[in-house]
XYZ file of C-alpha atoms in Angstrom:
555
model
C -3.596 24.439 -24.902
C 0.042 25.577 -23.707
C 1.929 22.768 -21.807
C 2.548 23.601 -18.344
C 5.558 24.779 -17.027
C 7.340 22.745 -14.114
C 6.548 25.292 -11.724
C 3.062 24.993 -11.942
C 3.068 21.154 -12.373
C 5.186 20.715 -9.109
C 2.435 22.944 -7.601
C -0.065 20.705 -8.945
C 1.488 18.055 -7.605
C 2.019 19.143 -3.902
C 5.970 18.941 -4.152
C 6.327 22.862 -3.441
C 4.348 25.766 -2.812
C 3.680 28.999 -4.156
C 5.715 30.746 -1.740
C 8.642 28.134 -2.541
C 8.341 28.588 -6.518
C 8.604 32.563 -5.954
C 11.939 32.035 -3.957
C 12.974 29.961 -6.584
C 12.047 32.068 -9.732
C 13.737 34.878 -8.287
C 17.108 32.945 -7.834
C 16.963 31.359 -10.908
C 16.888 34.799 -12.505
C 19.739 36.179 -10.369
C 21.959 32.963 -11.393
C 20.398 31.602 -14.476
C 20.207 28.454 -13.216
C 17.816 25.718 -14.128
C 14.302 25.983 -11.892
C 14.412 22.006 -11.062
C 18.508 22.746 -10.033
C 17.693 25.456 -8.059
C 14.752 24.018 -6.362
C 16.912 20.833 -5.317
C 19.905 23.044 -3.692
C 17.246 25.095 -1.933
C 15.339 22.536 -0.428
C 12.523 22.529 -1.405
C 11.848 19.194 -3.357
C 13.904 16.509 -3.700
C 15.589 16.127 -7.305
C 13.464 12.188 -7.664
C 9.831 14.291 -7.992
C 11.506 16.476 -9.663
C 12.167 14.079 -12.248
C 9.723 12.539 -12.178
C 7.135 15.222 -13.518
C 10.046 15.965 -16.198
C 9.456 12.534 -17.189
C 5.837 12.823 -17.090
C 6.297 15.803 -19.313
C 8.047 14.419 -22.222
C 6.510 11.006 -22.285
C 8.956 8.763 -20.793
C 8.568 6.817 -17.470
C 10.744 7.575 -13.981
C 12.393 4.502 -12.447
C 13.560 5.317 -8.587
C 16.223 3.051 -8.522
C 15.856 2.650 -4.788
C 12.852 0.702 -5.017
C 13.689 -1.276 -8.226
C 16.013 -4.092 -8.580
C 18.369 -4.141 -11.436
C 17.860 -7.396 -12.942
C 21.183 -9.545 -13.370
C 20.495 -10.404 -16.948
C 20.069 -6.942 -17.947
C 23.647 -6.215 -15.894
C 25.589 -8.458 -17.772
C 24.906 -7.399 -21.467
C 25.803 -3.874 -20.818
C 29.308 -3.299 -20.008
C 30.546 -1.209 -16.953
C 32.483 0.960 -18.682
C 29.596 2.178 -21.050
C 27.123 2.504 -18.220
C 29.277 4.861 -15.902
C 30.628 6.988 -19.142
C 26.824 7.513 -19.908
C 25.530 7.606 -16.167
C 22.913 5.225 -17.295
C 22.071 1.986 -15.280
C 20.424 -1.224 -17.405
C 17.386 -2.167 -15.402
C 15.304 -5.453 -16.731
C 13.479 -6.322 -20.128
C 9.775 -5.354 -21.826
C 7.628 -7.452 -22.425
C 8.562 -7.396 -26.456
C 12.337 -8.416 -25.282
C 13.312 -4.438 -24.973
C 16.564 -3.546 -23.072
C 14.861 -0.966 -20.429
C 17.951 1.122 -19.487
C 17.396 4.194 -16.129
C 19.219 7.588 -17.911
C 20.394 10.857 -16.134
C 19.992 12.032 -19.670
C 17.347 9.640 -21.572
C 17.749 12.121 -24.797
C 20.839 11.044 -25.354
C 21.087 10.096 -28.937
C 24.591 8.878 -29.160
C 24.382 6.956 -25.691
C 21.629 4.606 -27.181
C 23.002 4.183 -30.628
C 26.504 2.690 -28.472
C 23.802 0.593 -26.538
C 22.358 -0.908 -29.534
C 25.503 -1.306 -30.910
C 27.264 -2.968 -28.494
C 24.367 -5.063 -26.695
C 22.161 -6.280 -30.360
C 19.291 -4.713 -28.019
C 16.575 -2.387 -28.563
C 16.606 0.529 -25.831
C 13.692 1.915 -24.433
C 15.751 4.492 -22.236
C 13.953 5.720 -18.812
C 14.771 8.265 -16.521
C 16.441 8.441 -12.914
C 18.502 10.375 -10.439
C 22.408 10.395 -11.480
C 23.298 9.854 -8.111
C 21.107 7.173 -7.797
C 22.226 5.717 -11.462
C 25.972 6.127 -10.399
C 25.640 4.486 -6.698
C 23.328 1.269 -8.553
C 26.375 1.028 -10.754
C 28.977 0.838 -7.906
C 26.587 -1.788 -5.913
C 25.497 -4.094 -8.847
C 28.485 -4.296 -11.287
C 30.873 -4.275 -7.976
C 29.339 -7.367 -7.163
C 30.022 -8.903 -10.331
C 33.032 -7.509 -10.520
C 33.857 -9.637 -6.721
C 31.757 -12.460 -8.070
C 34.108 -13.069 -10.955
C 37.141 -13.399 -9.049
C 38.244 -17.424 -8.625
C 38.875 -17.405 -4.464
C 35.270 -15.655 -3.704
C 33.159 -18.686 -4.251
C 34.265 -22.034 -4.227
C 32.565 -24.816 -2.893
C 33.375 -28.813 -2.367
C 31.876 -30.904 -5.184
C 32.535 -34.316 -5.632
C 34.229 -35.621 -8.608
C 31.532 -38.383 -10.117
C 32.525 -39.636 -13.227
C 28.690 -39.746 -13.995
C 27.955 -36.339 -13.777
C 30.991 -35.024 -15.923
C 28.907 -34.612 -18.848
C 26.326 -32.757 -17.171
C 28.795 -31.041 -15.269
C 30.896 -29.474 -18.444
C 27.420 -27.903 -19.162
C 27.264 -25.995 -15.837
C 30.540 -25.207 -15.403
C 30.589 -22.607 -18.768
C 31.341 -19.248 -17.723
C 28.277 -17.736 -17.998
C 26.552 -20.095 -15.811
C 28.988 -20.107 -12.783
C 28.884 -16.258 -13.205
C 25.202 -16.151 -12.642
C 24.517 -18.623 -9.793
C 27.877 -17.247 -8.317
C 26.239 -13.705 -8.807
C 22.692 -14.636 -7.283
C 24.554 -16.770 -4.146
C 26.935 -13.136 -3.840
C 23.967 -10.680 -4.566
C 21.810 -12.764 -1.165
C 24.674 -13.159 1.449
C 25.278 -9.375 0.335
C 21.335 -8.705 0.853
C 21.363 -10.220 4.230
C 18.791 -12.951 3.085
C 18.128 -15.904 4.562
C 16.837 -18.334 1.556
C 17.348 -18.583 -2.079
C 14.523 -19.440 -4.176
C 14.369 -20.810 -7.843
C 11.259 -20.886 -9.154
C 10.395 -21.932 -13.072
C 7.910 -20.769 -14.436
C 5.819 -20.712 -17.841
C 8.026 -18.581 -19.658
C 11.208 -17.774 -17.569
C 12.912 -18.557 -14.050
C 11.999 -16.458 -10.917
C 15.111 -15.763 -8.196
C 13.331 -14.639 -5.174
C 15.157 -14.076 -1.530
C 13.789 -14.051 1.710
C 15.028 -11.199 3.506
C 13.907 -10.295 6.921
C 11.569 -12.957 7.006
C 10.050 -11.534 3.800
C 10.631 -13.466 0.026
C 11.487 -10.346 -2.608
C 11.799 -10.800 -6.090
C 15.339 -10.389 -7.723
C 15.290 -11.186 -10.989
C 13.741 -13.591 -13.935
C 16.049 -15.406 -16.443
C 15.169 -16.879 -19.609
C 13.506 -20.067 -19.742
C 16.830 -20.882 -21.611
C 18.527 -21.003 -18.524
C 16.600 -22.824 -16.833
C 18.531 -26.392 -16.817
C 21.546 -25.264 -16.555
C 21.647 -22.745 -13.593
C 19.304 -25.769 -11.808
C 22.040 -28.504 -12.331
C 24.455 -25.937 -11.174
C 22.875 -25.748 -7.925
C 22.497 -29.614 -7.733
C 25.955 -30.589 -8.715
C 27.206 -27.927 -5.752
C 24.897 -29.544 -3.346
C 26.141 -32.969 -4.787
C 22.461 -34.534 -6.089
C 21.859 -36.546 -8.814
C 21.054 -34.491 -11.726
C 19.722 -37.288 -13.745
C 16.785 -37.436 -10.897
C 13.748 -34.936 -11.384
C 10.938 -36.318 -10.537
C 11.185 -36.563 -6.862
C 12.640 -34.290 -4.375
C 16.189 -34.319 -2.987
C 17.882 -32.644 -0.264
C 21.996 -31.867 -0.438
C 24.159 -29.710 1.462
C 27.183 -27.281 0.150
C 30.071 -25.472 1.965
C 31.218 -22.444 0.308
C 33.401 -19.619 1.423
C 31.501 -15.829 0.435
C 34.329 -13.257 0.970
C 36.223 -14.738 3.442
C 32.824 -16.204 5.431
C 32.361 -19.399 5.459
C 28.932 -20.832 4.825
C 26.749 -23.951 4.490
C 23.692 -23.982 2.384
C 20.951 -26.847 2.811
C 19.466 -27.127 -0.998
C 16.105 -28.788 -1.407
C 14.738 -29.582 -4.937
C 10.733 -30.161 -5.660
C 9.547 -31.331 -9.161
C 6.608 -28.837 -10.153
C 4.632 -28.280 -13.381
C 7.261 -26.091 -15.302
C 10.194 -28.191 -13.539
C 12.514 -28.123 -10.761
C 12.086 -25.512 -7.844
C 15.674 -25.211 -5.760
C 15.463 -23.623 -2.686
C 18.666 -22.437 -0.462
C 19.144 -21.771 2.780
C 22.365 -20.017 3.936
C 23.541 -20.471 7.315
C 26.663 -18.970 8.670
C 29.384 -21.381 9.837
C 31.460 -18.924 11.471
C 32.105 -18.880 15.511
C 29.918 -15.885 16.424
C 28.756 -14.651 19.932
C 25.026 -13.755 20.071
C 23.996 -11.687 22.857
C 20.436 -12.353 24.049
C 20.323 -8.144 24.806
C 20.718 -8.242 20.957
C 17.570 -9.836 20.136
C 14.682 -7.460 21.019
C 14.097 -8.674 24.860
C 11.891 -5.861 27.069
C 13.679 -6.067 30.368
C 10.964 -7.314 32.160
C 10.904 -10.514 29.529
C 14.706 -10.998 29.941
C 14.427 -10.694 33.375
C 11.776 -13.952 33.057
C 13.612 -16.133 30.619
C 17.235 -15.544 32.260
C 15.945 -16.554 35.865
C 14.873 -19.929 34.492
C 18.284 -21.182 32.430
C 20.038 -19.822 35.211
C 18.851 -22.714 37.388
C 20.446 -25.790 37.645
C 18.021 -28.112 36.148
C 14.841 -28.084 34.658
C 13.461 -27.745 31.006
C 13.269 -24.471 29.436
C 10.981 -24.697 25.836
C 11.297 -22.459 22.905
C 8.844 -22.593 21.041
C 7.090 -21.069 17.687
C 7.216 -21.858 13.559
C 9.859 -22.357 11.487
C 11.870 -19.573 10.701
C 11.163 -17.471 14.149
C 14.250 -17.835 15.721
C 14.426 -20.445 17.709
C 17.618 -21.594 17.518
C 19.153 -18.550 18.179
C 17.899 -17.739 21.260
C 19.136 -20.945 22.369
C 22.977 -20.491 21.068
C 22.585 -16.569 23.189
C 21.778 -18.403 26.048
C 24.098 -21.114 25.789
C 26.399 -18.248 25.371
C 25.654 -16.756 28.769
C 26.326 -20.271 30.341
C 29.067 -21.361 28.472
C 32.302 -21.240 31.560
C 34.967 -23.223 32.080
C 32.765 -25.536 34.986
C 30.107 -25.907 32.921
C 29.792 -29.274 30.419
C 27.552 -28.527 27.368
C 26.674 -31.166 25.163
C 23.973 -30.444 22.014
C 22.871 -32.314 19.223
C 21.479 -30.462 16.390
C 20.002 -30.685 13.162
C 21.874 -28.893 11.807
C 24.647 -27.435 13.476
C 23.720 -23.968 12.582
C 26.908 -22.154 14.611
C 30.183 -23.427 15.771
C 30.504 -22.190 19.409
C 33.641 -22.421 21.214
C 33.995 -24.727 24.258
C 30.735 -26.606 23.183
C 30.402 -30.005 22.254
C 28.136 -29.838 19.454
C 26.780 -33.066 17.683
C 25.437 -33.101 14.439
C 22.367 -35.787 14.058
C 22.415 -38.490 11.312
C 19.332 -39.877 11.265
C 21.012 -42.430 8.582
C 23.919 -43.921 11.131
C 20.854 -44.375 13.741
C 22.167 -40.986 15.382
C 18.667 -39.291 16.151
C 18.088 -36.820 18.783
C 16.711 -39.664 21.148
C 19.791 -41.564 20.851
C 22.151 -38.701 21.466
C 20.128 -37.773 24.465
C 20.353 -41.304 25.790
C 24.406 -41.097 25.047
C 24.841 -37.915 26.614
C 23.681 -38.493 30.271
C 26.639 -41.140 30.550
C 28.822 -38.699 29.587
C 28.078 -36.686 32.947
C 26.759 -33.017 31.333
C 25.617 -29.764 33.082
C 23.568 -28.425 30.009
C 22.662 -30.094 27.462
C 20.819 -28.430 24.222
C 18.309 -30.890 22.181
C 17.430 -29.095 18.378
C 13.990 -30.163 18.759
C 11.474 -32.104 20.250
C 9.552 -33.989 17.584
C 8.288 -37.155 19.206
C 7.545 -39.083 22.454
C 10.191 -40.902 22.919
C 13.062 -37.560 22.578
C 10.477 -35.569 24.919
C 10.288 -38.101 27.596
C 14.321 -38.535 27.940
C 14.413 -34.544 27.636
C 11.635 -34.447 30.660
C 13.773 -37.208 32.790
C 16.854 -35.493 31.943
C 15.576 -32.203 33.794
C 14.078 -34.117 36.683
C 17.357 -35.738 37.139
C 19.770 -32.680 37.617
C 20.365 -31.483 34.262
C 19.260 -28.163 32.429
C 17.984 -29.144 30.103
C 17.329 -26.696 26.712
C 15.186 -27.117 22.759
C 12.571 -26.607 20.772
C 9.229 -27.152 20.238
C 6.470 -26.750 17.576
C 3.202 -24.705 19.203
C 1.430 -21.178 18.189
C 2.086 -19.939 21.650
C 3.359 -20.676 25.287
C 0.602 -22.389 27.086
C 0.305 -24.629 23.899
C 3.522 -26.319 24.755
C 2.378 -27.531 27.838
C -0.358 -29.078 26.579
C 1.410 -30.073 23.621
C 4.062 -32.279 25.619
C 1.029 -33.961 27.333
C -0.305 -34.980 23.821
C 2.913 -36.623 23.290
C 2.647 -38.740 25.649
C 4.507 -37.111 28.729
C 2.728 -37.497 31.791
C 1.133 -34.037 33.268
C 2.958 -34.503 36.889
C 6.324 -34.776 34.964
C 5.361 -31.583 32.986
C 4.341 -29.621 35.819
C 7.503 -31.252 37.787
C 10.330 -30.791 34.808
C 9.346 -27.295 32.799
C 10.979 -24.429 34.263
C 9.918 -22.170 31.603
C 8.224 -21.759 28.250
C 9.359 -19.026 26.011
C 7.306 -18.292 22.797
C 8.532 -15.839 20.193
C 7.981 -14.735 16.674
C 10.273 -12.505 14.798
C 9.078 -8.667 13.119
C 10.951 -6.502 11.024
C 12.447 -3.692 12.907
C 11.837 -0.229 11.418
C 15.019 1.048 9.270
C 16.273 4.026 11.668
C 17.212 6.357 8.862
C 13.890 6.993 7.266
C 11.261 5.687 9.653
C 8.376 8.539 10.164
C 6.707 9.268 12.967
C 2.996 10.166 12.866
C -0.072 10.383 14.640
C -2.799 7.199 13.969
C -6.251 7.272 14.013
C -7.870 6.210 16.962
C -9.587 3.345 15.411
C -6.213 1.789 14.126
C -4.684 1.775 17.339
C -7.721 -0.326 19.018
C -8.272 -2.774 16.107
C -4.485 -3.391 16.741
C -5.147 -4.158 20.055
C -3.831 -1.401 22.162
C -5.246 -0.459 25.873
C -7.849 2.063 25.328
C -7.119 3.400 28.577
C -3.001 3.843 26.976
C -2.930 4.841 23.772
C 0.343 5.996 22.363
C -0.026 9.785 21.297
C 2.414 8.908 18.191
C 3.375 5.465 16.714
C 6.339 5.169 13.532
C 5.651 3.926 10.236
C 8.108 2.105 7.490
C 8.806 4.847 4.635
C 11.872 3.291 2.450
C 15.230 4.635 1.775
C 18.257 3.194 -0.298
C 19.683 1.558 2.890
C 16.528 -0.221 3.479
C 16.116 -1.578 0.138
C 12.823 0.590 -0.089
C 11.137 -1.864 2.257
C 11.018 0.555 5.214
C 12.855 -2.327 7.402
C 16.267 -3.566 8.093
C 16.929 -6.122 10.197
C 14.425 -7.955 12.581
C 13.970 -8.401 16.164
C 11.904 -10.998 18.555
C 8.185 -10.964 19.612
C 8.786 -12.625 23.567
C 5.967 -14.488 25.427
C 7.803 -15.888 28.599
C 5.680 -18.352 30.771
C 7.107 -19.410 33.657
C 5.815 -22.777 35.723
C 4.480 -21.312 38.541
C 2.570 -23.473 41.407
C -0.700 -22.084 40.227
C 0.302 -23.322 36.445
C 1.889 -26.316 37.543
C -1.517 -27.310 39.655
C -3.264 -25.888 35.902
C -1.293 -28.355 34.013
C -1.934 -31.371 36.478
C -5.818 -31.186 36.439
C -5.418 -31.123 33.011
C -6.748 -27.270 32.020
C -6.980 -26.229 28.732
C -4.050 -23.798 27.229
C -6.602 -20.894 27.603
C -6.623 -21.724 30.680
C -3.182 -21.734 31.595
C -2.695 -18.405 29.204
C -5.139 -16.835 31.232
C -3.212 -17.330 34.495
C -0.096 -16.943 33.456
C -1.170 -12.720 31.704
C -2.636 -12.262 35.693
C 0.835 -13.271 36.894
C 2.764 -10.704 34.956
C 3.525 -12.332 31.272
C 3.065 -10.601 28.047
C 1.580 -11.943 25.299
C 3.455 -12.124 21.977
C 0.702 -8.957 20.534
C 1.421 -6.869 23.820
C 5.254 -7.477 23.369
C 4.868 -6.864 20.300
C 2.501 -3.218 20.394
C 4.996 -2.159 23.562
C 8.058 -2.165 20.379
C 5.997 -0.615 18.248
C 5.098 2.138 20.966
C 9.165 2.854 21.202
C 9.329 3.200 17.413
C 10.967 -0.858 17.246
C 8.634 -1.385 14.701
C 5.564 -0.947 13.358
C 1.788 -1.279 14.027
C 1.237 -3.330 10.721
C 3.952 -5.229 11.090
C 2.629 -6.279 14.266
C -0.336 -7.388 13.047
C 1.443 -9.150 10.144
C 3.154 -11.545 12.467
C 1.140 -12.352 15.563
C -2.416 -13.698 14.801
């Protein structure tokens, strides 16, 4: 049987139509162009399907470098220079230790006789976009490029005499390069946590991005020791120690930002697991407009920090956000009249004109004994990081009944939990009812990536399992497609899920007689707040975010 020719195969395949191949063919014979060229510069399919039936079609597989991740390994036996005179991009290993490099021209002879030259690997050479191939080579070897330089990364460890012998290990070149690379590669990838993760045969690098963990790359089990004592000799641990877990901290400066990463070490089967997470140290201003409030919401939560005293809650997992909404609204009320006083744990941003504390457990500085220090020092405001036991959530509750706004965070699935919750700790109803001024739940969703988000019409069905009004169903919702800005995910960036309940005298009498957090939810919906699913379905009705993601993040 005759091979098909690309025409018919992009047919097959749905990319053009018949129509569209006729337009084509009869360019292609005026110019004598290629069909796949002339099908790109028309319009009428996109030069990545077009490859990828060529690839089909001789044998060899299609990588869309948009959705795969280069791994760093890979990077760093194949120099720059080679990769942009070829146009070819290394991407990762086989499973038989193959060097599995994305080509613009994978039938390049020469090219892979200089790769297996030059890198002692075996190729097995793949095909992608050049544009694609040339813009992965900008992004990846650009950061190695910045991550070799000596001012981008350099962080404060401690000179202990007992660790120099470990510590000539980890500081050889290659090392630094990497864990310099994979600390570079995540504050470049917006992500949130570092995770190192050994395994049975080789060490996982995953980030959390968006809220999200990705994987990044897998080093040889070789590695393995090394790059881990790296991370424990920046975060000053004992590197003799793994058989327990240990927490350290390390300031580093990432192209002129300055940062603070919290490390955390757990012993596991196949050895230490490191886990980072970067904070930014830098004075910023948040804006609470900036984090996804509905108007009516923002309306809700500003009225009650706005007033002079009271307690307003935030509350929801780790990881949602909480401490952010409190530095935006600190924000709003930071003026010159105004004293602010918070103790945090830790002190996640520097804000001007704030007198931030940072709590040492240690030295006997916990958030109870700050709290107890601070009302002798005559504040307006004062911020607590979290309530975690009776004895911080009673001076927090007799700090708002005594004149002060008071401002933190609590642990609870939703609003009406927190009131509740506070009573479990030991807080007497009358003072809850008396002292909360507001409770404001939240979660945080991805928000949809505005350059390649679609817009489509859902089935019925989908919209009511989600939990829409029957009686208001959107006509279109958007969905997450992927795009090289994105990552492929379909998302950049995230925004909050808001459930704002305010004390009202009906709640406050609720909490009193001692009604159940259904009970007070229920109220609280007929008095005008949204839940953290209708919040949520109202952003994914203005294209905010998705449906899915939704349902992904609010049980």
């Amino acid at each position: 049987m005759a091979p098909k020719r690309l025409g018919e195969m992009l047919i097959a395949a749905g990319v053009i139509d018949d129509v569209q191949l006729n337009d084509a063919l009869e360019v292609q014979k005026a110019t004598g162009g290629q069909l796949g060229k002339v099908l790109v510069e028309l319009g009428y399919a996109p030069q990545a399907a077009i490859l990828a039936i060529l690839a089909d079609q001789i044998g060899i597989p299609f990588i869309d470098l948009v959705q795969k991740h280069p791994d760093p390994t890979a990077i760093a036996v194949v120099p720059r220079d080679l990769a942009t005179r070829y146009a070819l991009m290394p991407v990762g290993f086989d499973e038989r230790g193959r060097l599995i490099v994305a080509m613009a021209d994978p039938q390049n002879v020469l090219a892979l006789d200089d790769l297996r030259i030059i890198t002692g690997y075996d190729c097995v050479p793949a095909i992608a976009t050049r544009d694609d191939i040339m813009t992965t080579i900008e992004e990846s070897y650009g950061a190695a490029d910045r991550m070799g330089q000596r001012e981008l990364i350099t962080d404060d460890i401690g000179g202990d005499t007992e660790l120099s012998k470990m510590a000539e290990v980890t500081t050889d070149t290659p090392i630094v390069k990497l864990v310099n690379f994979i600390i570079t590669k995540a504050v470049s990838d917006r992500a949130s946590d570092i995770h190192i993760e050994p395994q049975e045969h080789d060490l996982r690098v995953r980030y959390r991005i968006d809220g999200v963990l990705h994987e990044m790359m897998r080093s040889p089990k070789s590695a393995q020791a090394a790059v881990i004592s790296r991370f424990k000799i920046m975060a000053d641990m004992d590197i003799a120690e793994n058989r327990k877990p240990q927490d350290g901290h390390s300031s580093i400066t990432v192209s002129h930002h300055s940062l603070d990463l919290r490390v955390s070490t757990l012993p596991t089967v196949y050895g230490e697991r490191v886990v980072l997470r970067i904070l930014r140290k830098d004075s910023i201003l948040l804006k609470l407009v900036d984090l996804g409030f509905l108007p009516s919401s923002l309306d809700r939560f500003e009225s009650s920090f706005r007033k002079p005293y009271g307690a307003v809650l935030v509350t929801g997992p780790t990881g949602s956000g909480k401490s952010t909404t409190l530095y935006a609204a600190v924000n709003v009320l930071n003026e010159i009249q105004r004293h602010i006083i918070t103790v945090e744990d830790p002190v996640e941003y520097r804000l001007p004109g704030i007198n931030q504390i940072q709590a040492n457990p240690r030295a006997g500085l916990t958030f109870a004994g700050a709290l107890r220090s601070f009302l002798r020092c005559s504040p307006d405001v004062i911020l607590v990081g979290e309530i975690r036991d009776r004895e911080t959530a009673s001076i927090a509750i007799e700090s708002a009944l005594t004149g002060h706004l008071v401002l933190s965070t609590l642990h609870t699935n939703d609003s009406s939990s927190a009131v509740t919750r506070l009573v479990e700790m030991g807080v007497e109803p009358f003072l809850v009812s008396s002292s909360v001024a507001c409770v404001l739940a939240q979660r945080l969703a991805r928000r949809l990536c505005p350059d390649c988000k679609l817009e489509y019409e859902p089935p019925k069905a989908l919209l009511l399992d989600a939990g829409f009004d029957p009686e208001n169903l959107p006509a279109t919702v958007w969905k997450a497609v992927g795009c090289r800005k994105c990552g492929g995910t379909g998302y950049r960036g995230r925004l909050g899920l808001h459930e704002v309940l305010l004390m009202t005298e009906e709640i406050s009498h609720l909490c009193v007689t001692g009604a159940t957090s259904d009970d007070i939810k229920r109220m609280a919906v007929s008095q005008g707040m949204l839940t953290l699913r209708m919040d949520g379905l109202e952003k994914a009705r203005r294209g905010d975010t998705s449906v899915e993601e939704v349902a992904r993040v609010v049980v």
